[in-house]
Amino acid sequence: MKIIRWIIGRIILALDFLTRPKPIVRDIKDQEVVDAKTAKMSLYQFNACPFCVKVRRQLRKHSLNVELRDAKNHALYKDELIREGGKHKVPCLRIEDATSNVRWMYSSDDICSFLKEEFSL
Ligand SMILES: N[C@@H](CCC(=O)N[C@@H](CS)C(=O)NCC(=O)O)C(=O)O
């Protein structure tokens, strides 16, 4: 079972690599504004999870530089996700606002909708 999951994971990553979207190019000032917002976000994810791939493609397509945190192999991020987010489920977007309030957003659909709204995509 583990080997089958591993093979499927490699296929997902290969397909993602072969069909990955081209990042949009903003002018420098606009990208700085976007970068300032995304600096307060991090994506807890697994490398070969299809839902995480979906979100990562969205990030790439729209040139959103969000820190990726491996919640499978990195014990600290895994613990953080469970302790602060509430469950070991990925993808999960950690969003810190200007007043340092933190929101943990689960579900790839919700994350993609949030990114679309936040960055007017
Ligand atoms: N409907 C969710 C599904 C997310 C999901 O099932 N993620 C799996 C990985 S692909 C997971 O976190 N499983 C928990 C675990 O393996 O511990 C979404 O769209 O984000």
Short mmCIF file of N, CA and C and ligand atoms in Angstrom, two decimals:
data_model
loop_
_atom_site.label_atom_id
_atom_site.label_comp_id
_atom_site.label_asym_id
_atom_site.label_seq_id
_atom_site.Cartn_x
_atom_site.Cartn_y
_atom_site.Cartn_z
N MET A 1 0.83 -1.22 0.00
CA MET A 1 0.00 0.00 0.00
C MET A 1 0.87 1.27 0.00
N LYS A 2 1.93 1.21 0.84
CA LYS A 2 2.81 2.36 0.95
C LYS A 2 3.51 2.64 -0.40
N ILE A 3 3.93 1.55 -1.06
CA ILE A 3 4.65 1.69 -2.33
C ILE A 3 3.71 2.23 -3.41
N ILE A 4 2.44 1.79 -3.37
CA ILE A 4 1.46 2.29 -4.37
C ILE A 4 1.24 3.78 -4.16
N ARG A 5 1.10 4.16 -2.88
CA ARG A 5 0.92 5.59 -2.58
C ARG A 5 2.13 6.40 -3.04
N TRP A 6 3.31 5.81 -2.87
CA TRP A 6 4.54 6.50 -3.26
C TRP A 6 4.56 6.69 -4.78
N ILE A 7 4.18 5.63 -5.51
CA ILE A 7 4.18 5.70 -6.98
C ILE A 7 3.17 6.76 -7.46
N ILE A 8 1.98 6.73 -6.87
CA ILE A 8 0.95 7.72 -7.26
C ILE A 8 1.46 9.14 -6.97
N GLY A 9 2.11 9.27 -5.83
CA GLY A 9 2.68 10.58 -5.46
C GLY A 9 3.68 11.07 -6.50
N ARG A 10 4.55 10.14 -6.98
CA ARG A 10 5.56 10.54 -7.99
C ARG A 10 4.86 10.93 -9.30
N ILE A 11 3.79 10.20 -9.63
CA ILE A 11 3.06 10.53 -10.88
C ILE A 11 2.45 11.93 -10.76
N ILE A 12 1.84 12.21 -9.60
CA ILE A 12 1.23 13.53 -9.37
C ILE A 12 2.29 14.63 -9.51
N LEU A 13 3.46 14.39 -8.90
CA LEU A 13 4.52 15.41 -8.96
C LEU A 13 5.05 15.58 -10.39
N ALA A 14 5.16 14.47 -11.12
CA ALA A 14 5.66 14.56 -12.50
C ALA A 14 4.66 15.32 -13.38
N LEU A 15 3.36 14.99 -13.23
CA LEU A 15 2.34 15.69 -14.03
C LEU A 15 2.31 17.17 -13.69
N ASP A 16 2.43 17.44 -12.38
CA ASP A 16 2.45 18.85 -11.96
C ASP A 16 3.63 19.58 -12.60
N PHE A 17 4.79 18.94 -12.58
CA PHE A 17 5.98 19.58 -13.13
C PHE A 17 5.82 19.83 -14.64
N LEU A 18 5.27 18.85 -15.33
CA LEU A 18 5.15 18.96 -16.79
C LEU A 18 4.09 19.96 -17.23
N THR A 19 3.13 20.24 -16.37
CA THR A 19 2.01 21.11 -16.79
C THR A 19 1.92 22.37 -15.92
N ARG A 20 2.99 22.65 -15.19
CA ARG A 20 2.87 23.75 -14.22
C ARG A 20 2.66 25.10 -14.91
N PRO A 21 1.83 25.94 -14.29
CA PRO A 21 1.52 27.22 -14.93
C PRO A 21 2.70 28.19 -14.89
N LYS A 22 2.67 29.08 -15.85
CA LYS A 22 3.71 30.12 -15.91
C LYS A 22 3.34 31.22 -14.92
N PRO A 23 4.26 31.64 -14.06
CA PRO A 23 3.92 32.70 -13.09
C PRO A 23 3.66 34.05 -13.76
N ILE A 24 2.67 34.78 -13.28
CA ILE A 24 2.44 36.12 -13.82
C ILE A 24 3.59 37.04 -13.37
N VAL A 25 3.83 38.06 -14.17
CA VAL A 25 4.89 39.00 -13.83
C VAL A 25 4.25 40.34 -13.52
N ARG A 26 4.48 40.83 -12.29
CA ARG A 26 3.97 42.16 -11.90
C ARG A 26 5.11 43.17 -11.98
N ASP A 27 4.75 44.44 -11.98
CA ASP A 27 5.87 45.37 -11.88
C ASP A 27 6.39 45.33 -10.43
N ILE A 28 7.59 45.81 -10.24
CA ILE A 28 8.30 45.60 -8.97
C ILE A 28 7.50 46.10 -7.77
N LYS A 29 6.92 47.29 -7.89
CA LYS A 29 6.18 47.88 -6.77
C LYS A 29 4.97 47.02 -6.41
N ASP A 30 4.24 46.58 -7.42
CA ASP A 30 3.06 45.74 -7.16
C ASP A 30 3.46 44.42 -6.49
N GLN A 31 4.57 43.85 -6.96
CA GLN A 31 5.02 42.58 -6.38
C GLN A 31 5.45 42.79 -4.93
N GLU A 32 6.02 43.94 -4.64
CA GLU A 32 6.42 44.22 -3.25
C GLU A 32 5.21 44.27 -2.33
N VAL A 33 4.13 44.87 -2.82
CA VAL A 33 2.90 44.94 -2.02
C VAL A 33 2.37 43.53 -1.74
N VAL A 34 2.36 42.71 -2.79
CA VAL A 34 1.90 41.33 -2.66
C VAL A 34 2.82 40.56 -1.71
N ASP A 35 4.13 40.74 -1.87
CA ASP A 35 5.10 40.02 -1.02
C ASP A 35 4.94 40.39 0.45
N ALA A 36 4.60 41.65 0.70
CA ALA A 36 4.42 42.09 2.09
C ALA A 36 3.24 41.35 2.72
N LYS A 37 2.21 41.12 1.92
CA LYS A 37 1.04 40.38 2.43
C LYS A 37 1.36 38.90 2.62
N THR A 38 2.01 38.31 1.64
CA THR A 38 2.27 36.86 1.72
C THR A 38 3.37 36.52 2.74
N ALA A 39 4.14 37.53 3.15
CA ALA A 39 5.17 37.29 4.17
C ALA A 39 4.53 36.85 5.48
N LYS A 40 3.26 37.16 5.64
CA LYS A 40 2.55 36.82 6.87
C LYS A 40 1.80 35.49 6.74
N MET A 41 2.07 34.78 5.65
CA MET A 41 1.36 33.51 5.43
C MET A 41 2.35 32.37 5.30
N SER A 42 1.91 31.18 5.70
CA SER A 42 2.70 29.98 5.42
C SER A 42 1.75 28.82 5.13
N LEU A 43 2.19 27.97 4.24
CA LEU A 43 1.35 26.84 3.83
C LEU A 43 1.93 25.55 4.40
N TYR A 44 1.15 24.92 5.30
CA TYR A 44 1.52 23.61 5.83
C TYR A 44 1.04 22.59 4.82
N GLN A 45 1.93 21.73 4.38
CA GLN A 45 1.59 20.88 3.25
C GLN A 45 2.45 19.62 3.20
N PHE A 46 2.03 18.68 2.35
CA PHE A 46 2.82 17.49 2.04
C PHE A 46 3.25 17.64 0.58
N ASN A 47 4.42 17.16 0.27
CA ASN A 47 4.94 17.32 -1.07
C ASN A 47 4.04 16.72 -2.16
N ALA A 48 3.58 15.49 -1.96
CA ALA A 48 2.87 14.79 -3.03
C ALA A 48 1.36 14.73 -2.82
N CYS A 49 0.83 15.52 -1.94
CA CYS A 49 -0.63 15.54 -1.71
C CYS A 49 -1.29 16.31 -2.85
N PRO A 50 -2.28 15.72 -3.53
CA PRO A 50 -2.89 16.40 -4.68
C PRO A 50 -3.57 17.72 -4.32
N PHE A 51 -4.13 17.80 -3.12
CA PHE A 51 -4.79 19.04 -2.69
C PHE A 51 -3.73 20.14 -2.46
N CYS A 52 -2.57 19.72 -1.98
CA CYS A 52 -1.47 20.68 -1.77
C CYS A 52 -0.90 21.12 -3.11
N VAL A 53 -0.82 20.18 -4.05
CA VAL A 53 -0.34 20.53 -5.39
C VAL A 53 -1.26 21.58 -6.00
N LYS A 54 -2.57 21.39 -5.82
CA LYS A 54 -3.55 22.35 -6.35
C LYS A 54 -3.27 23.76 -5.81
N VAL A 55 -3.05 23.85 -4.50
CA VAL A 55 -2.79 25.17 -3.90
C VAL A 55 -1.44 25.71 -4.36
N ARG A 56 -0.43 24.85 -4.42
CA ARG A 56 0.90 25.33 -4.85
C ARG A 56 0.85 25.84 -6.28
N ARG A 57 0.04 25.20 -7.13
CA ARG A 57 -0.09 25.68 -8.51
C ARG A 57 -0.71 27.07 -8.54
N GLN A 58 -1.68 27.27 -7.68
CA GLN A 58 -2.33 28.58 -7.57
C GLN A 58 -1.31 29.65 -7.12
N LEU A 59 -0.48 29.27 -6.15
CA LEU A 59 0.54 30.20 -5.66
C LEU A 59 1.52 30.55 -6.79
N ARG A 60 1.93 29.51 -7.51
CA ARG A 60 2.90 29.73 -8.59
C ARG A 60 2.32 30.59 -9.69
N LYS A 61 1.09 30.24 -10.11
CA LYS A 61 0.44 30.95 -11.21
C LYS A 61 0.35 32.44 -10.93
N HIS A 62 0.09 32.78 -9.67
CA HIS A 62 -0.11 34.18 -9.33
C HIS A 62 1.09 34.81 -8.62
N SER A 63 2.23 34.14 -8.70
CA SER A 63 3.48 34.64 -8.12
C SER A 63 3.30 35.08 -6.66
N LEU A 64 2.71 34.19 -5.88
CA LEU A 64 2.52 34.47 -4.46
C LEU A 64 3.61 33.72 -3.69
N ASN A 65 4.50 34.47 -3.08
CA ASN A 65 5.64 33.85 -2.40
C ASN A 65 5.30 33.49 -0.96
N VAL A 66 4.61 32.38 -0.83
CA VAL A 66 4.20 31.91 0.50
C VAL A 66 5.17 30.82 0.95
N GLU A 67 5.63 30.92 2.19
CA GLU A 67 6.56 29.91 2.71
C GLU A 67 5.86 28.55 2.80
N LEU A 68 6.53 27.51 2.30
CA LEU A 68 5.97 26.16 2.36
C LEU A 68 6.56 25.44 3.57
N ARG A 69 5.69 24.81 4.36
CA ARG A 69 6.16 24.08 5.54
C ARG A 69 5.74 22.62 5.43
N ASP A 70 6.72 21.75 5.41
CA ASP A 70 6.48 20.32 5.23
C ASP A 70 5.97 19.71 6.54
N ALA A 71 4.67 19.44 6.59
CA ALA A 71 4.05 18.94 7.82
C ALA A 71 4.07 17.42 7.90
N LYS A 72 4.78 16.79 6.97
CA LYS A 72 4.91 15.32 7.03
C LYS A 72 6.28 14.95 7.60
N ASN A 73 7.32 15.57 7.08
CA ASN A 73 8.68 15.17 7.46
C ASN A 73 9.33 16.09 8.49
N HIS A 74 8.73 17.23 8.71
CA HIS A 74 9.31 18.19 9.65
C HIS A 74 8.47 18.15 10.93
N ALA A 75 9.05 17.53 11.96
CA ALA A 75 8.29 17.28 13.20
C ALA A 75 7.75 18.57 13.83
N LEU A 76 8.56 19.61 13.78
CA LEU A 76 8.16 20.88 14.40
C LEU A 76 6.91 21.45 13.73
N TYR A 77 6.89 21.43 12.40
CA TYR A 77 5.74 21.96 11.66
C TYR A 77 4.51 21.07 11.86
N LYS A 78 4.76 19.76 11.92
CA LYS A 78 3.65 18.83 12.14
C LYS A 78 3.02 19.10 13.51
N ASP A 79 3.85 19.23 14.53
CA ASP A 79 3.35 19.49 15.90
C ASP A 79 2.61 20.83 15.95
N GLU A 80 3.20 21.82 15.31
CA GLU A 80 2.62 23.17 15.28
C GLU A 80 1.22 23.15 14.66
N LEU A 81 1.12 22.41 13.55
CA LEU A 81 -0.16 22.31 12.83
C LEU A 81 -1.22 21.67 13.72
N ILE A 82 -0.86 20.59 14.39
CA ILE A 82 -1.82 19.89 15.25
C ILE A 82 -2.18 20.75 16.46
N ARG A 83 -1.16 21.30 17.10
CA ARG A 83 -1.37 22.06 18.33
C ARG A 83 -2.13 23.36 18.09
N GLU A 84 -1.69 24.11 17.08
CA GLU A 84 -2.29 25.44 16.89
C GLU A 84 -3.43 25.44 15.86
N GLY A 85 -3.28 24.61 14.83
CA GLY A 85 -4.34 24.56 13.81
C GLY A 85 -5.51 23.70 14.25
N GLY A 86 -5.21 22.63 14.97
CA GLY A 86 -6.27 21.78 15.49
C GLY A 86 -6.30 20.38 14.94
N LYS A 87 -5.69 20.16 13.77
CA LYS A 87 -5.66 18.80 13.20
C LYS A 87 -4.50 18.64 12.21
N HIS A 88 -4.13 17.39 12.01
CA HIS A 88 -3.06 17.09 11.07
C HIS A 88 -3.67 16.84 9.69
N LYS A 89 -4.08 17.90 9.06
CA LYS A 89 -4.70 17.84 7.75
C LYS A 89 -4.05 18.91 6.89
N VAL A 90 -3.72 18.55 5.67
CA VAL A 90 -3.12 19.52 4.75
C VAL A 90 -3.88 19.54 3.44
N PRO A 91 -3.84 20.64 2.72
CA PRO A 91 -3.12 21.87 3.00
C PRO A 91 -3.81 22.70 4.09
N CYS A 92 -3.00 23.49 4.78
CA CYS A 92 -3.54 24.43 5.76
C CYS A 92 -2.74 25.73 5.63
N LEU A 93 -3.46 26.81 5.44
CA LEU A 93 -2.79 28.11 5.29
C LEU A 93 -2.84 28.85 6.62
N ARG A 94 -1.64 29.19 7.13
CA ARG A 94 -1.55 29.98 8.36
C ARG A 94 -1.47 31.45 7.94
N ILE A 95 -2.41 32.24 8.45
CA ILE A 95 -2.48 33.65 8.06
C ILE A 95 -2.39 34.50 9.31
N GLU A 96 -1.39 35.36 9.33
CA GLU A 96 -1.23 36.26 10.48
C GLU A 96 -1.65 37.65 10.04
N ASP A 97 -2.52 38.31 10.80
CA ASP A 97 -2.94 39.65 10.38
C ASP A 97 -2.06 40.72 11.04
N ALA A 98 -2.39 41.97 10.76
CA ALA A 98 -1.55 43.08 11.23
C ALA A 98 -1.47 43.15 12.75
N THR A 99 -2.48 42.61 13.43
CA THR A 99 -2.48 42.65 14.90
C THR A 99 -1.97 41.33 15.50
N SER A 100 -1.29 40.54 14.67
CA SER A 100 -0.70 39.25 15.06
C SER A 100 -1.72 38.17 15.43
N ASN A 101 -2.97 38.40 15.03
CA ASN A 101 -3.96 37.33 15.19
C ASN A 101 -3.69 36.28 14.11
N VAL A 102 -3.79 35.02 14.50
CA VAL A 102 -3.49 33.96 13.54
C VAL A 102 -4.75 33.16 13.22
N ARG A 103 -4.91 32.91 11.92
CA ARG A 103 -6.03 32.12 11.45
C ARG A 103 -5.46 30.90 10.71
N TRP A 104 -6.06 29.75 10.98
CA TRP A 104 -5.61 28.52 10.32
C TRP A 104 -6.70 28.09 9.35
N MET A 105 -6.40 28.13 8.08
CA MET A 105 -7.43 27.82 7.08
C MET A 105 -7.16 26.46 6.44
N TYR A 106 -8.08 25.52 6.67
CA TYR A 106 -7.97 24.19 6.06
C TYR A 106 -8.82 24.16 4.79
N SER A 107 -8.62 23.13 3.98
CA SER A 107 -9.37 22.87 2.75
C SER A 107 -8.82 23.66 1.56
N SER A 108 -8.41 22.91 0.56
CA SER A 108 -7.79 23.53 -0.62
C SER A 108 -8.76 24.49 -1.32
N ASP A 109 -10.05 24.14 -1.34
CA ASP A 109 -11.02 25.03 -2.00
C ASP A 109 -11.11 26.37 -1.27
N ASP A 110 -11.18 26.30 0.05
CA ASP A 110 -11.27 27.54 0.85
C ASP A 110 -10.00 28.38 0.68
N ILE A 111 -8.86 27.71 0.66
CA ILE A 111 -7.59 28.45 0.52
C ILE A 111 -7.53 29.12 -0.86
N CYS A 112 -7.90 28.38 -1.90
CA CYS A 112 -7.87 28.98 -3.25
C CYS A 112 -8.85 30.15 -3.35
N SER A 113 -10.04 30.01 -2.77
CA SER A 113 -11.01 31.12 -2.80
C SER A 113 -10.47 32.32 -2.03
N PHE A 114 -9.87 32.05 -0.87
CA PHE A 114 -9.31 33.14 -0.07
C PHE A 114 -8.22 33.88 -0.86
N LEU A 115 -7.34 33.13 -1.51
CA LEU A 115 -6.25 33.77 -2.26
C LEU A 115 -6.80 34.61 -3.41
N LYS A 116 -7.84 34.08 -4.06
CA LYS A 116 -8.46 34.81 -5.17
C LYS A 116 -9.02 36.14 -4.67
N GLU A 117 -9.72 36.07 -3.55
CA GLU A 117 -10.34 37.27 -3.00
C GLU A 117 -9.29 38.27 -2.51
N GLU A 118 -8.33 37.75 -1.78
CA GLU A 118 -7.32 38.60 -1.15
C GLU A 118 -6.46 39.33 -2.18
N PHE A 119 -6.18 38.63 -3.28
CA PHE A 119 -5.26 39.22 -4.26
C PHE A 119 -5.97 39.58 -5.56
N SER A 120 -7.30 39.61 -5.50
CA SER A 120 -8.12 39.97 -6.67
C SER A 120 -7.70 39.22 -7.92
N LEU A 121 -7.61 37.92 -7.80
CA LEU A 121 -7.12 37.12 -8.94
C LEU A 121 -8.24 36.81 -9.91
N1 LIG B 1 -10.88 18.25 1.26
C1 LIG B 1 -9.54 18.48 1.73
C2 LIG B 1 -8.77 17.16 1.69
C3 LIG B 1 -7.38 17.24 2.30
C4 LIG B 1 -6.76 15.86 2.56
O1 LIG B 1 -7.43 14.82 2.49
N2 LIG B 1 -5.48 15.87 2.88
C5 LIG B 1 -4.79 14.65 3.25
C6 LIG B 1 -3.50 14.51 2.45
S1 LIG B 1 -3.78 14.31 0.74
C7 LIG B 1 -4.39 14.70 4.71
O2 LIG B 1 -4.10 15.76 5.24
N3 LIG B 1 -4.40 13.58 5.41
C8 LIG B 1 -4.03 13.55 6.83
C9 LIG B 1 -2.87 12.70 7.13
O3 LIG B 1 -2.35 12.07 6.23
O4 LIG B 1 -2.44 12.68 8.30
C10 LIG B 1 -8.90 19.58 0.89
O5 LIG B 1 -9.41 19.88 -0.22
O6 LIG B 1 -7.94 20.21 1.34
#
